[in-house]
Coordinates of C-alpha atoms in Angstrom, one line a residue:
M15 CA 55.1 113.1 135.1
A16 CA 53.9 114.4 131.7
Q17 CA 50.4 113.4 130.6
Q18 CA 50.0 111.4 127.5
P19 CA 47.4 112.7 125.1
S20 CA 44.4 110.4 125.0
P21 CA 43.5 108.7 121.8
S22 CA 40.9 110.8 119.9
S23 CA 37.7 109.1 118.8
S24 CA 37.4 111.5 115.8
P25 CA 38.8 110.3 112.5
P26 CA 42.1 111.8 111.4
R27 CA 41.9 114.9 109.2
R28 CA 42.6 114.4 105.6
K29 CA 45.4 116.6 104.3
T30 CA 44.7 118.2 101.0
P31 CA 47.7 117.8 98.7
P32 CA 49.5 121.1 98.0
P33 CA 48.9 122.6 94.6
P34 CA 51.6 121.7 92.0
Q35 CA 54.5 124.2 92.0
Y36 CA 54.5 124.0 88.2
V37 CA 52.0 124.5 85.3
E38 CA 51.8 122.5 82.1
V39 CA 51.6 124.0 78.7
N40 CA 50.5 121.9 75.7
C41 CA 52.4 122.8 72.6
R42 CA 49.9 122.5 69.8
S43 CA 52.6 122.4 67.1
S44 CA 54.6 119.5 68.5
G45 CA 52.0 117.9 70.7
K46 CA 54.4 117.9 73.6
T47 CA 53.6 119.1 77.1
R48 CA 56.2 121.5 78.7
R49 CA 56.4 122.2 82.4
F50 CA 57.2 125.7 83.9
A51 CA 57.4 127.0 87.4
A52 CA 54.1 128.6 88.4
G53 CA 54.6 132.4 87.9
T54 CA 56.9 132.1 84.9
D55 CA 56.5 135.0 82.4
A56 CA 54.4 133.7 79.5
G57 CA 56.8 135.4 77.0
F58 CA 59.7 133.4 78.4
A59 CA 57.7 130.2 78.1
V60 CA 56.7 130.9 74.5
A61 CA 60.4 131.7 73.6
L62 CA 61.6 128.4 75.2
I63 CA 58.9 126.4 73.5
N64 CA 59.7 127.9 70.1
R65 CA 63.5 127.3 70.6
K66 CA 62.8 123.6 71.3
L67 CA 60.8 123.4 68.0
K68 CA 64.1 124.2 66.2
G69 CA 62.3 125.8 63.3
T70 CA 60.7 122.6 62.1
L71 CA 57.2 123.3 63.2
V72 CA 54.9 126.4 63.3
A73 CA 56.1 128.7 66.2
A74 CA 53.8 129.7 69.0
S75 CA 52.6 133.3 69.2
H76 CA 51.2 133.2 72.7
I77 CA 49.7 131.0 75.4
E78 CA 46.0 130.8 76.4
A79 CA 44.0 129.0 79.0
V80 CA 41.1 127.0 77.5
K81 CA 38.1 125.1 78.9
D82 CA 35.1 123.6 77.1
E83 CA 32.3 126.0 76.6
E84 CA 34.4 128.9 78.0
E85 CA 36.0 131.9 76.3
P86 CA 39.8 131.4 76.1
I87 CA 42.0 133.5 78.4
A88 CA 45.1 134.9 76.6
F89 CA 48.4 135.4 78.4
G90 CA 50.3 138.5 77.3
P91 CA 54.1 138.3 77.2
T92 CA 54.5 139.6 80.8
S93 CA 51.6 137.7 82.2
L94 CA 52.5 135.1 84.9
L95 CA 51.5 131.6 84.0
S96 CA 49.0 130.2 86.5
N97 CA 46.5 127.4 86.8
F98 CA 42.8 128.4 86.6
G99 CA 41.5 125.3 88.2
E100 CA 39.7 122.1 87.2
G101 CA 39.1 121.7 83.5
W102 CA 41.3 124.6 82.4
K103 CA 44.4 123.7 80.3
L104 CA 47.2 125.9 79.0
Q105 CA 48.1 125.7 75.3
T106 CA 50.1 127.5 72.7
V107 CA 48.4 129.5 69.9
T108 CA 50.2 129.8 66.6
L109 CA 49.9 132.4 63.8
T110 CA 48.2 129.7 61.7
D111 CA 45.6 129.3 64.4
L112 CA 45.0 133.1 64.4
S113 CA 44.8 133.3 60.6
S114 CA 42.2 130.5 60.5
E115 CA 40.1 132.5 63.0
V116 CA 40.4 135.5 60.8
G117 CA 39.2 133.4 57.8
D118 CA 36.3 132.2 59.9
G119 CA 35.3 135.8 60.8
Q120 CA 35.9 135.0 64.5
F121 CA 38.7 137.6 64.8
Q122 CA 38.4 141.3 64.3
Q123 CA 41.3 143.7 64.3
M124 CA 41.0 146.5 66.8
A125 CA 41.8 150.0 65.6
M126 CA 44.5 151.5 67.7
H127 CA 44.3 155.3 68.2
T128 CA 47.1 157.4 69.5
P129 CA 45.9 160.2 71.8
G130 CA 46.1 163.6 70.2
L131 CA 46.5 162.1 66.7
A132 CA 43.6 162.8 64.3
L133 CA 42.8 160.0 61.9
N134 CA 42.3 161.0 58.3
N135 CA 40.7 158.4 56.1
D136 CA 40.9 160.6 53.0
I137 CA 44.6 160.0 52.5

């Protein structure tokens, strides 16, 4: 005869819920939140968000993760969307947002140098 397991006196273990299989991106132009599968290319997400704006609002240039009192983390077009944890939110950035940062002196353009190419500022 098979033995029945005896009831355990220890409390049952709490199962942590699995992380969501999606990420949410707040579109700053429309105010709408869009959901994407975790690991979606950021460039695809931006293109889809912009397509849904139908040219009526300012288009997004890229996506960034933001958290109070933290430096934003920008996603390049081939970056995979992911959740950075508690307090972090994903949102779109528009060219209007970037131009206001330039006006505030918060944004500096980086000089891009091509290897083997001499820069001549006298031209």
